[in-house]
Each structure stands twice: as structure tokens, then as C-alpha cells.
GROMACS .gro file of C-alpha atoms in nm:
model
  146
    1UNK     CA    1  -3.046  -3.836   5.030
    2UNK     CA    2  -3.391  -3.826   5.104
    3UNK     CA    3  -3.684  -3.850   4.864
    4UNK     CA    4  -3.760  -3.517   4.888
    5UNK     CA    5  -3.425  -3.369   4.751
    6UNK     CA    6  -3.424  -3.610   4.531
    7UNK     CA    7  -3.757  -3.494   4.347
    8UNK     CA    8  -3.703  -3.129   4.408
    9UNK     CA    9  -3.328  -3.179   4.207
   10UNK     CA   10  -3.500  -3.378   3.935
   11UNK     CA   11  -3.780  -3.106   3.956
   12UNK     CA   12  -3.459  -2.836   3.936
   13UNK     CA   13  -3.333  -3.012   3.657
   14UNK     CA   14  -3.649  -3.079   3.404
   15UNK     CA   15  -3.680  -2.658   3.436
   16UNK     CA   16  -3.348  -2.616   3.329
   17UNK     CA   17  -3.374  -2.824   3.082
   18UNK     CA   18  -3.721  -2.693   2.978
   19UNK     CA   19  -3.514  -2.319   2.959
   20UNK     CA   20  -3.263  -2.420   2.789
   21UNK     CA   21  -3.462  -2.569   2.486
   22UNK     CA   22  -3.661  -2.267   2.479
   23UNK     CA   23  -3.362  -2.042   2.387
   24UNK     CA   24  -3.250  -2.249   2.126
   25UNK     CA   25  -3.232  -2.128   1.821
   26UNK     CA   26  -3.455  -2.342   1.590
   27UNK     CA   27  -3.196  -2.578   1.360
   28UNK     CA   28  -3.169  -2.455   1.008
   29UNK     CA   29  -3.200  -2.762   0.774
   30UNK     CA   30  -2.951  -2.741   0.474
   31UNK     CA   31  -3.123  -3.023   0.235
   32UNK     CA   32  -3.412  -2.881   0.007
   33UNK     CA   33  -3.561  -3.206   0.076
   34UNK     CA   34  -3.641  -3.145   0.418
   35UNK     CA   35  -3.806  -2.793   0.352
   36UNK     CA   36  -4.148  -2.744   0.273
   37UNK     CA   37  -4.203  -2.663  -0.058
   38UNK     CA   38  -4.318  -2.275   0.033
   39UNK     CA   39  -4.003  -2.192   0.199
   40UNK     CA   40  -3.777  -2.313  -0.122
   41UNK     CA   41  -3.966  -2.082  -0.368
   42UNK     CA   42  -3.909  -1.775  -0.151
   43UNK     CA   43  -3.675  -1.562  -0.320
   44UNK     CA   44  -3.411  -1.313  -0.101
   45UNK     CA   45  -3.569  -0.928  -0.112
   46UNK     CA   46  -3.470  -0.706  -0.373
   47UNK     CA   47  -3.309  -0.387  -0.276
   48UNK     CA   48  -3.581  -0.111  -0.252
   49UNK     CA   49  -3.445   0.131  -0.465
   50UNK     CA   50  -3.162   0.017  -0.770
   51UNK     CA   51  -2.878   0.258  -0.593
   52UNK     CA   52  -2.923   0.087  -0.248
   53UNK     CA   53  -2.620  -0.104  -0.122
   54UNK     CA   54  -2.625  -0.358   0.073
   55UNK     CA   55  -2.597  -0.738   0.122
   56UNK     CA   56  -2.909  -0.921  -0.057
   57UNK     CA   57  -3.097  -1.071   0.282
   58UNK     CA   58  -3.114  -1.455   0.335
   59UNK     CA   59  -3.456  -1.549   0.397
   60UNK     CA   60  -3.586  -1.424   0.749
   61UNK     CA   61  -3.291  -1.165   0.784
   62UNK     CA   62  -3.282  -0.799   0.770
   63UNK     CA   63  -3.041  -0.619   0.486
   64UNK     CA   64  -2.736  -0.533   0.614
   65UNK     CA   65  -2.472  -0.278   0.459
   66UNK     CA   66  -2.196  -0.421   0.305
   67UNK     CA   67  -1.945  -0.147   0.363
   68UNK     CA   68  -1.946   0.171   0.614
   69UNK     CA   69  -2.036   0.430   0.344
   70UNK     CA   70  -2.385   0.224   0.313
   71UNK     CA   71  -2.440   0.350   0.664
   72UNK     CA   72  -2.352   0.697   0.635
   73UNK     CA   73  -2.594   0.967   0.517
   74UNK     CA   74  -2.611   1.111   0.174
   75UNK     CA   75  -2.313   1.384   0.165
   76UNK     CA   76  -2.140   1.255   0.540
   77UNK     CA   77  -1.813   1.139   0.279
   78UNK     CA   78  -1.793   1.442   0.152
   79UNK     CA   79  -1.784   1.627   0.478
   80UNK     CA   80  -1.556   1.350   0.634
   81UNK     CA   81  -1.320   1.419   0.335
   82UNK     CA   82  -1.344   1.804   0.349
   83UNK     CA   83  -1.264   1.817   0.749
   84UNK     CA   84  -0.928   1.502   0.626
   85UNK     CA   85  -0.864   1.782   0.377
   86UNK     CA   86  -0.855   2.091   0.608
   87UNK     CA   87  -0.634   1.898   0.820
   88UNK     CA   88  -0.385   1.797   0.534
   89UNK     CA   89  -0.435   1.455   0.572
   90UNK     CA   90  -0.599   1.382   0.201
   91UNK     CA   91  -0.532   1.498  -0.091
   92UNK     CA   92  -0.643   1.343  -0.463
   93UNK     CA   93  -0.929   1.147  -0.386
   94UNK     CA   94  -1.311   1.065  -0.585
   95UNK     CA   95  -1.513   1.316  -0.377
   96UNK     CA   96  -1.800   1.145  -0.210
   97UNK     CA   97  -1.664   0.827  -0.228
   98UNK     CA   98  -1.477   0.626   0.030
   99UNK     CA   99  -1.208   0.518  -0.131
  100UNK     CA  100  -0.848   0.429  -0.078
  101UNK     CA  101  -0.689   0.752  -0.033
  102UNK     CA  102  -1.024   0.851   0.215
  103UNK     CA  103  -0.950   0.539   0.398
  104UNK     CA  104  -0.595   0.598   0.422
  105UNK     CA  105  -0.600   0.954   0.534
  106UNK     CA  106  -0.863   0.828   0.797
  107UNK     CA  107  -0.575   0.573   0.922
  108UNK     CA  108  -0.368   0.869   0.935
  109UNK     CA  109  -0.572   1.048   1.137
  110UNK     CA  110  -0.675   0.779   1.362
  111UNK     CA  111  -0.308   0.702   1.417
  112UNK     CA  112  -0.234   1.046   1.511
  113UNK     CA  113  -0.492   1.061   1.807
  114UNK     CA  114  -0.435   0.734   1.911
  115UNK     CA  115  -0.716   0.560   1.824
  116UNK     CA  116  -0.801   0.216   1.665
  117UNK     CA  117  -0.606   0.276   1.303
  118UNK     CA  118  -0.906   0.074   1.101
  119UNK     CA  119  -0.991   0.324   0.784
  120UNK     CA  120  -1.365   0.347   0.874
  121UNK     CA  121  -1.541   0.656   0.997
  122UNK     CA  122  -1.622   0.507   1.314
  123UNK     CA  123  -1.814   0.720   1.609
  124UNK     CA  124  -1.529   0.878   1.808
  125UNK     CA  125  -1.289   0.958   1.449
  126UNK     CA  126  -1.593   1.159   1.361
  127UNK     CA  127  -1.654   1.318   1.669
  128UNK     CA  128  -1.257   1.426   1.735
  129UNK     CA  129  -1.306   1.545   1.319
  130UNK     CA  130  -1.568   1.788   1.429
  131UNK     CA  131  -1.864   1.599   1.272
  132UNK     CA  132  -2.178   1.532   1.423
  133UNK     CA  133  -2.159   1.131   1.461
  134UNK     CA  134  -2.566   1.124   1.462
  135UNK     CA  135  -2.657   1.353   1.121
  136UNK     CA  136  -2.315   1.142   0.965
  137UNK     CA  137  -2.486   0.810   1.047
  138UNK     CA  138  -2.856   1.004   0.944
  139UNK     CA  139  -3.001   0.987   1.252
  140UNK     CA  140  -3.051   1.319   1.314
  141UNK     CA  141  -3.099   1.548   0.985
  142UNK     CA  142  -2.866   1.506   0.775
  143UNK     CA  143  -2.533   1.557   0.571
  144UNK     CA  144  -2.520   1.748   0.293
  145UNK     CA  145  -2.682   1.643  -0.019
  146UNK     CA  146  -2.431   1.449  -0.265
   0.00000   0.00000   0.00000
């Protein structure tokens, strides 16, 4: 090889290299030692309002939901049960709540059009339901109060 490929492979290389350490993630440290003091006293954010649900965030990290009916709009389980209900599929259940028998008669129904049997109101159960996918999720109006 020649000097020239030589240096240009290097050069090749040291850019990769350079790329690749600037999409790393930076390392979290798990001692309390090797914080800086500021960053130990920070306390995870408190849910907004008390009847929020959701996961309490870590430090740096948005809330997430901790179950599907955290994502739905206010009164989307209550139309998702009343369309189950229309169709048979549920009957005794704790209206506006997704609970077991919800979840079950969502299986049902999910099993019955072929789809993915999971329990959760996902996008295309609630579209082959006859609800609006976008005003169940509140991003477009929304459901009917609770």
C-alpha cells in the first residue's frame, strides 16, 4: 500500500470513530458518589393533577402512562364498552373502567376479526368498532365526558 491510502484509511477511520462517539448515549453512573451533589437532590416530578396516572418520571424522562386507559380520552371506555355491548360481546362490567370483563370482551372481539388478541384498545380494534381512533386517543375533540 502506498502512503497515501494508508493516511486516507486512517483519516476514514478517526471519522468513524469521531461519529460513533457522538451518538453515544452519555453513560449513566449508578454510585451517588460519582454524581454531583445537584443531580442527587432532584426529586422525580409529581403528577400535575392528583387523578393523573401515570409512571412517576426518572430524572430527565418524560411521564409515561402506565396502562392504555391513561392514554385514552375522558369518556373513550365508555364508548369502547357501549359499541363491545351493542355487539354482545360484554356484559357486567364497571362502566368507564377498563377492566377485566372490558379487556376480555376486547379479546373477543379482536379474535373474531382476526386481529392481534391483546385486550387493549389498540388503533385498528377501534377503528373496525366504529370509533374514531383520534378523538379515543384525544387528539382530535374528544370522547364523551365521564
Amino acid at each position: 500500500m502506498t502512503a497515501g491510502v494508508t493516511r486516507r484509511r486512517a483519516g476514514l477511520a478517526l471519522l468513524g470513530a469521531m461519529a460513533l462517539a457522538a451518538c453515544r448515549h452519555p453513560q449513566q453512573t449508578t454510585s451517588p458518589e460519582a454524581e454531583p451533589e445537584e443531580a442527587q437532590e432532584q426529586k422525580p416530578e409529581a403528577p400535575d393533577q392528583p387523578e393523573e396516572k401515570g409512571v412517576p418520571p426518572e430524572a430527565g424522562r418524560p411521564r409515561i402512562p402506565a396502562s392504555p386507559e391513561a392514554l385514552l380520552a375522558p369518556g373513550a371506555v365508555k364508548d369502547l364498552q357501549r359499541a363491545l355491548t351493542d355487539r354482545g360481546l360484554l356484559g357486567t362490567h364497571r362502566a368507564g373502567e377498563l377492566d377485566d370483563a372490558t379487556s376480555r370482551a376486547i379479546r373477543r372481539f379482536q379474535e373474531s376479526e382476526q386481529l392481534a388478541a391483546t385486550g387493549f384498545p389498540d388503533r385498528e380494534t377501534l377503528q373496525r368498532l366504529g370509533l374514531d381512533p383520534d378523538r379515543a386517543y384525544g387528539r382530535e375533540g374528544g370522547g364523551e365526558g365521564d
